[in-house]
XYZ file of C-alpha atoms in Angstrom:
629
model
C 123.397 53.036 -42.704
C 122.682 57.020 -43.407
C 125.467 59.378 -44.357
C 125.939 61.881 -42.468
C 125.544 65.296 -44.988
C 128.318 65.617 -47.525
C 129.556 62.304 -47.322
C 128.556 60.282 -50.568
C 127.175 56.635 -50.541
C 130.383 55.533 -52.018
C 132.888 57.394 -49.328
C 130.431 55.734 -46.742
C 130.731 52.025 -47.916
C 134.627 52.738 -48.295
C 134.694 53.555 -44.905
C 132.444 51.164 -43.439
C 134.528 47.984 -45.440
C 137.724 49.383 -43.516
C 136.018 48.149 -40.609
C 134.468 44.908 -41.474
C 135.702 41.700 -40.629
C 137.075 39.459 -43.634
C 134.326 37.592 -45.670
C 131.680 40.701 -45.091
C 131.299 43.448 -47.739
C 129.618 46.799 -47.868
C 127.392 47.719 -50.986
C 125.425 51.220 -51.433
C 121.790 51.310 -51.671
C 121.673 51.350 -55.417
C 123.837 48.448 -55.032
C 121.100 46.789 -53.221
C 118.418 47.901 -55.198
C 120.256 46.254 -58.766
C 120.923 42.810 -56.943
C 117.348 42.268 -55.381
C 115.932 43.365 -58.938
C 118.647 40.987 -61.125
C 117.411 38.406 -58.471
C 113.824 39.023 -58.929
C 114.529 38.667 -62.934
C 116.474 35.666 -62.653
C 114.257 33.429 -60.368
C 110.808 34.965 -61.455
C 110.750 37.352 -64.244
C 112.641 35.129 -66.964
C 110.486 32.428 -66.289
C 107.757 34.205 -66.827
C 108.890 35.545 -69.392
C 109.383 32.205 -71.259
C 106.259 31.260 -70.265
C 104.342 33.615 -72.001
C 106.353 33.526 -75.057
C 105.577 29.917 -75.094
C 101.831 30.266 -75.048
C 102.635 33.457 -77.353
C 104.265 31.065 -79.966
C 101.464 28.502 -79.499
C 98.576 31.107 -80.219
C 100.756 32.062 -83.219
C 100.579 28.410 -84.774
C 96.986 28.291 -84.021
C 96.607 31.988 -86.011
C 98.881 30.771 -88.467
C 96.996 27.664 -89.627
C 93.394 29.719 -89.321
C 95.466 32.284 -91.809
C 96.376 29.755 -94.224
C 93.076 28.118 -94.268
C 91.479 30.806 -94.989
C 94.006 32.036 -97.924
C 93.423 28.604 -99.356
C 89.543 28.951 -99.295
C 89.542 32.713 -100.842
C 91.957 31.581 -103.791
C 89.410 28.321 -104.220
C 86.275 30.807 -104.645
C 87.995 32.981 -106.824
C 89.325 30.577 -109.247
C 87.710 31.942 -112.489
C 88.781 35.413 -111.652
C 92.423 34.394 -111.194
C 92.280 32.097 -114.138
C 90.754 34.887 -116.463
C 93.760 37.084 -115.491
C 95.726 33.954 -116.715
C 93.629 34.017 -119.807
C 94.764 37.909 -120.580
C 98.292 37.548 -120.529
C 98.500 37.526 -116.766
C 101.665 35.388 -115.911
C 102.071 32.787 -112.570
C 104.767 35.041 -111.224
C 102.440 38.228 -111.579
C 99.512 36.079 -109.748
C 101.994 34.526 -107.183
C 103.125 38.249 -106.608
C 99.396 39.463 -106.168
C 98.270 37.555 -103.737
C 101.532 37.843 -101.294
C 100.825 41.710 -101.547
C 97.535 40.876 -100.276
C 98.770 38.982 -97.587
C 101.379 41.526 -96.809
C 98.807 44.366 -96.517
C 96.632 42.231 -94.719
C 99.484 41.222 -92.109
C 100.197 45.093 -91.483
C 97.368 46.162 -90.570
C 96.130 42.854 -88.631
C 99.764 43.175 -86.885
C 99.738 46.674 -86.050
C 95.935 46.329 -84.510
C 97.755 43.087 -82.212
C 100.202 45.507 -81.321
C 97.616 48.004 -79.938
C 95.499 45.288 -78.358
C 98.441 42.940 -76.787
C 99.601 46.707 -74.924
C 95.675 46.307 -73.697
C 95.785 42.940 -72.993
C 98.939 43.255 -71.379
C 97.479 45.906 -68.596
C 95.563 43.128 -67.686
C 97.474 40.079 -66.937
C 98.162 41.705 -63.342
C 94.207 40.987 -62.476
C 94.725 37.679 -64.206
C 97.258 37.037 -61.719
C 96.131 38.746 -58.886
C 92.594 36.507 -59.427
C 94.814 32.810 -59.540
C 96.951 33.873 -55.787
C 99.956 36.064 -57.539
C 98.321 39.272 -55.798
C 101.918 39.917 -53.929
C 102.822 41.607 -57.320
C 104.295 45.368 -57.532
C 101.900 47.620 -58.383
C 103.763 49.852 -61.381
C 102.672 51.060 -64.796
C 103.661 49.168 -68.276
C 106.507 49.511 -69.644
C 106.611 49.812 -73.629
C 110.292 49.311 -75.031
C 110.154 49.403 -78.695
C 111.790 46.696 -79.301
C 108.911 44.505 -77.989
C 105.919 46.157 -79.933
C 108.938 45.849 -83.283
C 109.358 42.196 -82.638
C 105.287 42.096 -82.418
C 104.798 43.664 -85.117
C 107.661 41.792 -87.391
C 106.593 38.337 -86.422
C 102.497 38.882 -87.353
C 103.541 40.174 -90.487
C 106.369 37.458 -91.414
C 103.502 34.554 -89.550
C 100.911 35.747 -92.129
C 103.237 36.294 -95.314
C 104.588 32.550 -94.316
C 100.417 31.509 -93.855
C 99.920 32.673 -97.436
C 102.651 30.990 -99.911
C 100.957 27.736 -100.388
C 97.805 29.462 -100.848
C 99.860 32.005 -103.254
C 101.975 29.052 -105.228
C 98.276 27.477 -106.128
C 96.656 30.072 -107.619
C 99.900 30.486 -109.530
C 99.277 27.222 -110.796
C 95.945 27.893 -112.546
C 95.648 27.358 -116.110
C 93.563 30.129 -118.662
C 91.620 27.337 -119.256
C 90.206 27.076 -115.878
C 88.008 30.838 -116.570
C 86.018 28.370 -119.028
C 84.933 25.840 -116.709
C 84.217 24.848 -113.125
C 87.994 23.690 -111.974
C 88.745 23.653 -108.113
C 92.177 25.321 -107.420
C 91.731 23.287 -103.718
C 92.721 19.279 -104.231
C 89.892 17.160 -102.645
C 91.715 13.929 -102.821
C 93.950 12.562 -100.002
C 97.404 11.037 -102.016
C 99.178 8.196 -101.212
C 102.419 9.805 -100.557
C 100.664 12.101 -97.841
C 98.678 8.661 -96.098
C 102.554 7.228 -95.902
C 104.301 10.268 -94.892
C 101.995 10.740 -92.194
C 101.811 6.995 -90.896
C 105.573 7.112 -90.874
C 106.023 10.795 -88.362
C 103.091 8.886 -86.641
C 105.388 5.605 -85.958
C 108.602 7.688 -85.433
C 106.976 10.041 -82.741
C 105.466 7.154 -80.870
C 108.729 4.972 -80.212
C 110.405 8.239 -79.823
C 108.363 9.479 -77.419
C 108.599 5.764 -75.264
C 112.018 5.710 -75.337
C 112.014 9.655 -73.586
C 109.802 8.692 -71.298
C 111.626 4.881 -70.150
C 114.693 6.970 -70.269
C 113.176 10.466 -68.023
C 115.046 12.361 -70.868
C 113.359 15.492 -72.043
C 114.699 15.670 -75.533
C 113.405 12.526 -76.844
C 110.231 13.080 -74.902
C 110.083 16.703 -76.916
C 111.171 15.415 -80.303
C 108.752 12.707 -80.246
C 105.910 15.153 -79.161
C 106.460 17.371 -81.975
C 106.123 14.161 -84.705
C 103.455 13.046 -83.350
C 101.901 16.267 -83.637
C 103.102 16.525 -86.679
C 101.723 13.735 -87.844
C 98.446 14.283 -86.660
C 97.918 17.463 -88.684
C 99.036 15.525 -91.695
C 96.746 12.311 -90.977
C 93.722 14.868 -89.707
C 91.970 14.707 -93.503
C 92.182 10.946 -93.411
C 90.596 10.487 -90.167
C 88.398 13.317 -90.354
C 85.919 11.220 -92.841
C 85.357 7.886 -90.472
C 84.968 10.395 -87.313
C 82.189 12.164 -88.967
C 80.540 9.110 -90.000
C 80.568 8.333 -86.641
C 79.610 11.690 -85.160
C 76.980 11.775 -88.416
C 75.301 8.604 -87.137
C 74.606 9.949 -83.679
C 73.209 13.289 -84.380
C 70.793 11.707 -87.510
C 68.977 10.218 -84.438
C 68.336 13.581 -83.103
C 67.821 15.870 -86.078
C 67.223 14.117 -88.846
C 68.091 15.292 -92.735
C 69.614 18.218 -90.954
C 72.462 16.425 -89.477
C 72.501 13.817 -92.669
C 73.324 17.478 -94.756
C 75.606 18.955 -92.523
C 77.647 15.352 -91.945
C 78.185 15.226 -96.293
C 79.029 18.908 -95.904
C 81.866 18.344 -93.478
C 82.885 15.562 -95.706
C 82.634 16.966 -98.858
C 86.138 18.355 -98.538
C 88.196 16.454 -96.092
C 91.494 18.517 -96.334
C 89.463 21.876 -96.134
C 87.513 20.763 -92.906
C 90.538 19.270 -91.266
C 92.462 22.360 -92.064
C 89.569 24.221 -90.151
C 89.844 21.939 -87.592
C 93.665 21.485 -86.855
C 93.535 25.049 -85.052
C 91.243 23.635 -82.962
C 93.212 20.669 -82.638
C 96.689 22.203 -81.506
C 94.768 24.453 -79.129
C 92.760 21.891 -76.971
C 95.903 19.587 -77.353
C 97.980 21.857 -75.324
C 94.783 22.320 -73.240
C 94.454 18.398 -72.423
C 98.630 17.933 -72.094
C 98.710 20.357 -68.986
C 95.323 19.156 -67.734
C 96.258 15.594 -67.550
C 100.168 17.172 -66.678
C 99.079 18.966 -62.894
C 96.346 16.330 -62.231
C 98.802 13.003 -62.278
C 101.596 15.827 -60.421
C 98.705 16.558 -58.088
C 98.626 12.752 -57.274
C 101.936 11.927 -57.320
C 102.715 14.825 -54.592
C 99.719 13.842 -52.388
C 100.627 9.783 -52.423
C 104.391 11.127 -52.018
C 103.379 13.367 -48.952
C 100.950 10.861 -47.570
C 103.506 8.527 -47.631
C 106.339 10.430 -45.743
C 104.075 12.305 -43.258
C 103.543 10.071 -40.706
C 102.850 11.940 -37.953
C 99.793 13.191 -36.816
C 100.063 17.258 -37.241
C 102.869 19.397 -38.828
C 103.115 23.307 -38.115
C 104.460 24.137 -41.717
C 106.123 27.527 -42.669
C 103.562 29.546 -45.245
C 103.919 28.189 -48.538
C 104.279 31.540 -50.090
C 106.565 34.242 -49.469
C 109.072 32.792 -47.786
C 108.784 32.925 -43.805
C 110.418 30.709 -41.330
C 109.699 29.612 -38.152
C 110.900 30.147 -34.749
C 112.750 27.653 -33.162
C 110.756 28.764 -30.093
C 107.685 27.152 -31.702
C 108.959 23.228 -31.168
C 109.811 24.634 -27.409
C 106.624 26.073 -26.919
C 104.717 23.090 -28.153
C 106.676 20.704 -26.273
C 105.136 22.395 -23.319
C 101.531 21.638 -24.239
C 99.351 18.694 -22.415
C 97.975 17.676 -25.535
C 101.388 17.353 -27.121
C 103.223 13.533 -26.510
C 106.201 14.082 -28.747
C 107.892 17.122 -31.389
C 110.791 16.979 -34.362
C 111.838 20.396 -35.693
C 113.286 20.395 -39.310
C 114.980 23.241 -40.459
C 118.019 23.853 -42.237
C 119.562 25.737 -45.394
C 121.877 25.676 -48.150
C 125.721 24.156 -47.688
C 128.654 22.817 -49.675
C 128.769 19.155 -49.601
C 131.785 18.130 -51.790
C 132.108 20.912 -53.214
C 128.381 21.083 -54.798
C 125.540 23.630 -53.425
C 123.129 21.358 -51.478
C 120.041 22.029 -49.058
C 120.706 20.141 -45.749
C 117.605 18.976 -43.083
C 118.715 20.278 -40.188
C 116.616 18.131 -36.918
C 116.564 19.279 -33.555
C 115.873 16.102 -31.986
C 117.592 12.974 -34.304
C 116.013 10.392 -31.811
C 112.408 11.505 -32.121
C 112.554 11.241 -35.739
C 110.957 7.526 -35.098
C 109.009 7.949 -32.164
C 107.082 11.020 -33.467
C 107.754 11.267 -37.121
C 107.919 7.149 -37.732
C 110.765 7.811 -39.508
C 113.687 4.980 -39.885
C 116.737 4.421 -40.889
C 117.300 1.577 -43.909
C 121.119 0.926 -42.322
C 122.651 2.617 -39.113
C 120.614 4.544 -36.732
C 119.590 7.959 -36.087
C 120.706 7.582 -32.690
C 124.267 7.460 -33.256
C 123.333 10.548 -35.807
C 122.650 12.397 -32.215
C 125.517 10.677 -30.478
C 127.837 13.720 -31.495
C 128.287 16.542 -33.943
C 130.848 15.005 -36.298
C 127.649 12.546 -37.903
C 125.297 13.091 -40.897
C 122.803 11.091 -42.378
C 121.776 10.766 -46.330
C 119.021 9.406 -48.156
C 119.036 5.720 -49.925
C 118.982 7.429 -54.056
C 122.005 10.671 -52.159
C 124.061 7.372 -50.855
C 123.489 5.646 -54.799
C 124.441 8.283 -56.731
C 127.643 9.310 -54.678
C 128.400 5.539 -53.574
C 128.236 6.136 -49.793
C 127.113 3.743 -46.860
C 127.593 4.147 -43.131
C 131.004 5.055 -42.059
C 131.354 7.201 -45.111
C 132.685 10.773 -44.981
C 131.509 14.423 -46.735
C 133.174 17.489 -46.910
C 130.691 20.138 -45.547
C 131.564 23.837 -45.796
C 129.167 26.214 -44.162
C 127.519 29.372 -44.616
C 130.087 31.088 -42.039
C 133.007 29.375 -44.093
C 133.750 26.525 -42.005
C 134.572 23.392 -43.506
C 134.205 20.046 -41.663
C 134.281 16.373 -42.149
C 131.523 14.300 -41.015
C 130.795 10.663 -41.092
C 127.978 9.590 -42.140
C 126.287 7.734 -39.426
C 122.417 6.404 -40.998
C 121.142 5.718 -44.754
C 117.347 6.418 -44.620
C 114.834 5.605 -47.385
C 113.451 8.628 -49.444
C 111.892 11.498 -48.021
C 110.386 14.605 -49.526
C 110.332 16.270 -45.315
C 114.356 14.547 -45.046
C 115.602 15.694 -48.490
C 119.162 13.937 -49.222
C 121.080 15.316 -46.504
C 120.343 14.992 -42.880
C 122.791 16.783 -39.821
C 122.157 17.437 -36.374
C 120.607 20.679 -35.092
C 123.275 21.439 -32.551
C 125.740 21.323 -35.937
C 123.625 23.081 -38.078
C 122.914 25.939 -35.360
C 126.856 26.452 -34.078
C 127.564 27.426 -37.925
C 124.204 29.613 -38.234
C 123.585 33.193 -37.136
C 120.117 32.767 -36.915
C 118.548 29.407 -37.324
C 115.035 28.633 -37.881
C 112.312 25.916 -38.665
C 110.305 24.802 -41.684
C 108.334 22.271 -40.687
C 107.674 20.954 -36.668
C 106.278 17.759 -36.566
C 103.621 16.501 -33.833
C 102.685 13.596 -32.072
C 99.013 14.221 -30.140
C 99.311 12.422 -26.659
C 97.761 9.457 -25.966
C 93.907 9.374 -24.872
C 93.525 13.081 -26.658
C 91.414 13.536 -29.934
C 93.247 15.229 -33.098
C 90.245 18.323 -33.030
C 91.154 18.991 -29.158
C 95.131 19.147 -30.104
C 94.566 21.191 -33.494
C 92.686 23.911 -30.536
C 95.792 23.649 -28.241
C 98.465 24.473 -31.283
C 96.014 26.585 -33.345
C 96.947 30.050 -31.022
C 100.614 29.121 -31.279
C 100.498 28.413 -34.752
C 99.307 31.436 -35.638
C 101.599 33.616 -33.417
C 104.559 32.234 -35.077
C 103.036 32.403 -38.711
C 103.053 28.874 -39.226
C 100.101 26.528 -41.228
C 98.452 23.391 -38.800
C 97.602 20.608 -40.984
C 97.759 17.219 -40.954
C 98.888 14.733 -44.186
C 95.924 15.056 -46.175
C 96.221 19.048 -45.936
C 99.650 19.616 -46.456
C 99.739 17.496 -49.390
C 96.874 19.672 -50.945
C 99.165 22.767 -49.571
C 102.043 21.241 -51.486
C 100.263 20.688 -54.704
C 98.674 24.413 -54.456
C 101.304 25.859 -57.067
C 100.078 23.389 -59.908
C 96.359 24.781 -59.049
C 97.892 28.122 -59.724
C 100.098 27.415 -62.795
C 96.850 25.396 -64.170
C 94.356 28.409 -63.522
C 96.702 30.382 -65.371
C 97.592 28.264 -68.252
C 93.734 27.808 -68.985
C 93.370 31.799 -69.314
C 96.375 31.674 -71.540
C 95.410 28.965 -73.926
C 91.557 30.295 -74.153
C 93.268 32.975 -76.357
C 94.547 30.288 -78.892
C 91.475 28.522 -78.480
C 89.353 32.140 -79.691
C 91.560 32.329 -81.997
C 90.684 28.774 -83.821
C 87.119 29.542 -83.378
C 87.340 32.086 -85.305
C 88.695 30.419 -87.632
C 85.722 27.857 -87.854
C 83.613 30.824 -88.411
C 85.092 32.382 -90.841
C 85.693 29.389 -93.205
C 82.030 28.626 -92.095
C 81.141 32.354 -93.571
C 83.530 31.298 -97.032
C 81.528 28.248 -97.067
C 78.840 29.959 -97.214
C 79.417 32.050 -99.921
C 81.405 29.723 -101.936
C 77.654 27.182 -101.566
C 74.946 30.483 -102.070
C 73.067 28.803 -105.218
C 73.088 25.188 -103.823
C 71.795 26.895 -100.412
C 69.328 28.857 -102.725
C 67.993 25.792 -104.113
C 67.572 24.099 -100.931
C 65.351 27.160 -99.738
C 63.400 27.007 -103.177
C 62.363 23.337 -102.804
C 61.085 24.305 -99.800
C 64.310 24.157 -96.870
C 63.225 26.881 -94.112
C 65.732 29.187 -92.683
C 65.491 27.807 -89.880
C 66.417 24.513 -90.969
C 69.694 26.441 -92.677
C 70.878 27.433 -89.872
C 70.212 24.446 -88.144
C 72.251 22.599 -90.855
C 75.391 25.130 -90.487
C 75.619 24.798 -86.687
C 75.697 21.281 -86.803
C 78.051 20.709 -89.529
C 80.406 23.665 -87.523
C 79.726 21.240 -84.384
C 80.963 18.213 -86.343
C 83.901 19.971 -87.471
C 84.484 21.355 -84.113
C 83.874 18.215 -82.054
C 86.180 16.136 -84.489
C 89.204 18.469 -83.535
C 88.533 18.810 -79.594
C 88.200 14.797 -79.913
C 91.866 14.680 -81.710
C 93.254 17.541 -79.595
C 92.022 15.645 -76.121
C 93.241 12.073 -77.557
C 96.662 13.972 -78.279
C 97.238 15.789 -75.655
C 96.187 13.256 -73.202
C 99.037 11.185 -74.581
C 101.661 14.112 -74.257
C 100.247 14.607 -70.915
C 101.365 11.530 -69.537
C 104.554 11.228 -71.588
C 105.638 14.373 -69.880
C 104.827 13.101 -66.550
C 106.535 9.931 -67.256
C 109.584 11.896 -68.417
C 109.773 14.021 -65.495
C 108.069 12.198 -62.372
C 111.200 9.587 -62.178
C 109.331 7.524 -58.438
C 106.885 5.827 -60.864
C 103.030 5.821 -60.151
C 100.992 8.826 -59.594
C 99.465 9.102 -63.243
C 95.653 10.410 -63.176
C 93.527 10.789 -66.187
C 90.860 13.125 -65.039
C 88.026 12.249 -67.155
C 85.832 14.664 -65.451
C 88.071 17.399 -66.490
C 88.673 16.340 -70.302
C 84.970 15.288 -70.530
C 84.272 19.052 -70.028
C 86.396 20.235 -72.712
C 84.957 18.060 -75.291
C 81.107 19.605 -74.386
C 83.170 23.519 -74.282
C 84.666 22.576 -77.454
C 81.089 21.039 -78.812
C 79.291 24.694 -77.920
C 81.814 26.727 -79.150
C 81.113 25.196 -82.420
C 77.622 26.318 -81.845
C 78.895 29.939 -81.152
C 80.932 29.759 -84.110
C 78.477 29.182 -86.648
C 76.236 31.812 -85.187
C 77.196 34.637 -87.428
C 77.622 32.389 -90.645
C 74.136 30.468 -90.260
C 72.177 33.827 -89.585
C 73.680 34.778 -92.889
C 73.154 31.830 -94.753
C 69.359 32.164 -93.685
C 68.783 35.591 -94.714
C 70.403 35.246 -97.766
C 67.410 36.013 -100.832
C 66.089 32.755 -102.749
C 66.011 34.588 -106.226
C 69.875 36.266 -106.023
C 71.297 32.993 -104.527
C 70.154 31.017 -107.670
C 70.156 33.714 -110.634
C 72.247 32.831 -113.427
C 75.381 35.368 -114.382
């Protein structure tokens, strides 16, 4: 409605309520406007939300472990120079002190450069969006609130102050009398204590994670997930040694002394090349979980769908954005040679007992066999069309609230009327059926405007399946609907996993940058921390390019060692979180394909990462890299 001039919104909706019936309320345009936005927020925006702050968080652990690697590596190479400031009265607090500083200065001015670049980044998420079928989305500027780009800011710094205390409490541990001779401030060895602790999370995670998963409850499920992973990051130095024999083995076929070198590299210091690795590790992990996640969900929908659909087309309402059908559709194709037999199922939300629950309305109760080969397990869907006073519920609806035929619910619906039917047919499980079946006449005398979902069609004898698809094809389209048979609405059903999957692997290639970076950069430490021994290499006679060679593959060991633990892991947490949450059993798919591909990605991004390190490594002069200070 439009107000007349000089009579305010709010004058207007008093008026207008004055002459409403009861149960019907007038709101102003602003009104509108702050519902359909708390709406959008509530049902699209908050979960959004939460799902980037999740991946957020995750490419903060992955930072935050590349952070204190790299801490622990710098204080390592500069031992003697911490050690001599020991030597000169320098005290452990003083050198605890010094390098937190560091860290703090390092963590403002990384965090304030995230800031800048996430307000980039975050311009583009829209084409990220747009590109994986969310193109439907407003097109409106960013908004920056402050306390966002604070928050930002805050956590880097506190993530790389937090990165830096062990590496801090180490060097305070240095004694004067390491300046004097070659002392390691890193511990090579692997103790006892950390072998048990780690074998123990390992054991705890595992039963804790069955017993979420026999149980479909998500707490246990989660709990035992995070041991586990846990556990892993503790156990990584132990198992990094065998795997590298292993890996070691296969590439001394192929390359010789080179790979030998680069395999007693990446063993050389267990704890420093799992630490390089366990980015890696969490990254592909989460990678693996949602790959093997919307793959066994993809299958379990499609067997689930194949199963219920048993007819020979459906006319489906689009599976984005909302739209119904017209119960003229059903009518229409009723009418059509080609046609033998057609169900309508539409329906909407109602009180049943007092809870909110979406009924399946059906035009046609009778047909449900004939055409849909639907059944009832006790009853009959005939008597279900006998009258209006009958409803039908599924087998697990008539478990869980103890009903059986002759049984009686308490509907109330959306126009306020309350009636109580009898419930006239149990009928197995069925995703088209839901839990709660009533008559169309029913549904429609309590409904302003009733429409269809899904229209269900049986192709007449003697006709082929391509000549009925070009009979309901034009009517299809004219009433918005999608023709498709089982096979292609089961696909259509499992279309948002596609979506959330495309997604999810844009997100996660961020934390996976992130821990090839820090490959490279310990790679580069390396590097500098091994100049004479690579000197003397080149002096008896190594060529650069066999330096290089011997970097890349000992970053490819490393690398391949944590996509091989991240894809073992997460495959596991895949299916424990399908098995938590997928309660009709079966339907679990390990897509080997799929996984097989991540552990050749994650193989060549060790390649890229040792790119910039090996070119160094090669260039650096034979005569500096072994002089004698």
């Amino acid at each position: 409605l439009k107000a007349e001039p000089g009579v305010g919104s709010d004058e207007l909706r008093a008026r207008v309520e004055a002459a409403l019936p009861d149960g019907v309320e007038a709101i102003t345009g602003g009104e509108l406007a702050t519902e359909r936005a708390d709406g959008i927020s509530a049902t699209f925006l908050d979960g959004m939300r939460m799902f980037l702050v999740v991946f957020a968080g995750i490419a903060l652990v992955v930072a935050t472990l590349s952070i204190a690697n790299t801490f622990s590596i710098t204080v390592a190479q500069r031992t003697r120079e911490l050690a001599l400031v020991r030597a000169v009265g320098g005290s452990r607090r003083q050198l605890r002190r010094a390098v937190t500083v560091e860290a703090l200065g390092i963590g403002v001015v990384a965090s304030a450069l995230g800031v800048a670049a996430g307000v980039g980044v975050a311009s583009l998420l829209k084409v990220v969006f747009a590109t994986f079928g969310f193109g439907a989305l407003p097109d409106g500027g960013l908004e920056l609130r402050p306390v966002s780009l604070v928050a930002a800011f805050v956590v880097g710094v506190v993530a790389t102050f937090v990165a830096a205390r062990s590496a801090a409490r180490r060097a305070a541990r240095l004694s004067p009398v390491a300046a004097m001779r070659d002392a390691a401030a890193e511990a090579r060895g692997i103790g006892a204590r950390r072998r048990l602790v780690g074998a123990g999370l390992l054991v705890i995670g595992i039963v804790v994670t069955l017993v979420g998963t026999s149980g479909n409850a998500v707490l246990p499920t989660g709990l035992g997930a995070l041991a586990m992973t846990t556990a892993v990051l503790v156990l990584a130095p132990v198992a990094l040694t065998p795997v590298a024999a292993v890996l070691g083995a296969g590439l001394r076929r192929l390359r010789g002394v080179n790979a030998q070198l680069a395999e007693e590299n990446a063993r050389r210091n267990p704890r420093r090349s799992a630490a390089t690795a366990t980015a890696l590790v969490v990254g592909v992990a989460v990678v693996a979980l949602f790959t093997v996640f919307a793959a066994s969900m993809k299958t379990a929908l499609g067997d689930q769908v194949a199963d219920d659909v048993r007819t020979d087309l459906v006319v489906a309402s689009p599976s984005f954005g909302g739209g119904q059908l017209s119960p003229q559709l059903a009518v229409e194709l009723d009418r059509l040679d080609e046609v033998d037999g057609v169900v309508a199922l539409g329906g909407g939300a109602a009180l049943v007992d007092g809870d909110s629950t979406t009924l399946t309305a059906v035009d046609d109760p009778v047909q449900l066999g004939p055409v849909g080969g639907l059944s009832a397990s006790a009853g009959s869907f005939d008597e279900l069309a006998a009258g209006t006073g009958a409803v039908a519920v599924s087998e697990t609806r008539a478990a869980d609230d103890d009903l059986s035929v002759g049984s009686t619910l308490e509907v109330t619906f959306v126009d306020g009327a309350t009636e109580t039917l009898e419930v006239a047919a149990v009928y197995p499980d069925n995703s088209l059926l839901g839990g709660v079946l009533v008559p169309g006449d029913l549904w429609t005398a309590h409904t302003v405007q009733p429409t269809d979902r899904t229209v269900l069609v049986d192709v007449a004898p003697g006709t082929s399946i391509a000549d009925a698809r070009r009979a309901i094809a034009p009517l299809a389209d004219r009433h918005g609907g999608e023709l498709q048979d089982a096979e292609e609405l089961a696909d259509a059903t499992a279309q948002g996993l596609d979506l959330m999957l495309g997604v999810v692997y844009v997100m996660l290639a961020l934390a996976v940058i992130i821990a090839l970076l820090g490959i490279g950069n310990t790679l580069s430490l390396a590097v500098h921390e091994r100049r004479r021994e690579l000197g003397l290499l080149r002096a008896v006679g190594q060529t650069r390019r066999q330096v290089r060679s011997v970097l890349r593959l000992e970053s490819v060991t490393v690398a391949v060692f944590g996509t091989v633990v991240g894809v073992a892991l997460g495959s596991f947490l895949g299916w424990a979180l399908f098995a938590t949450v997928w309660t009709e059993g079966g339907g679990f798919t390990l897509p080997v394909a799929r996984l097989a591909v991540i552990g050749v990605m994650g193989a060549l991004a060790g390649v890229l990462a040792a790119i910039r390190p090996a070119r160094r490594a090669a260039r650096t002069p034979i005569l500096d890299a072994i002089a004698t200070q």
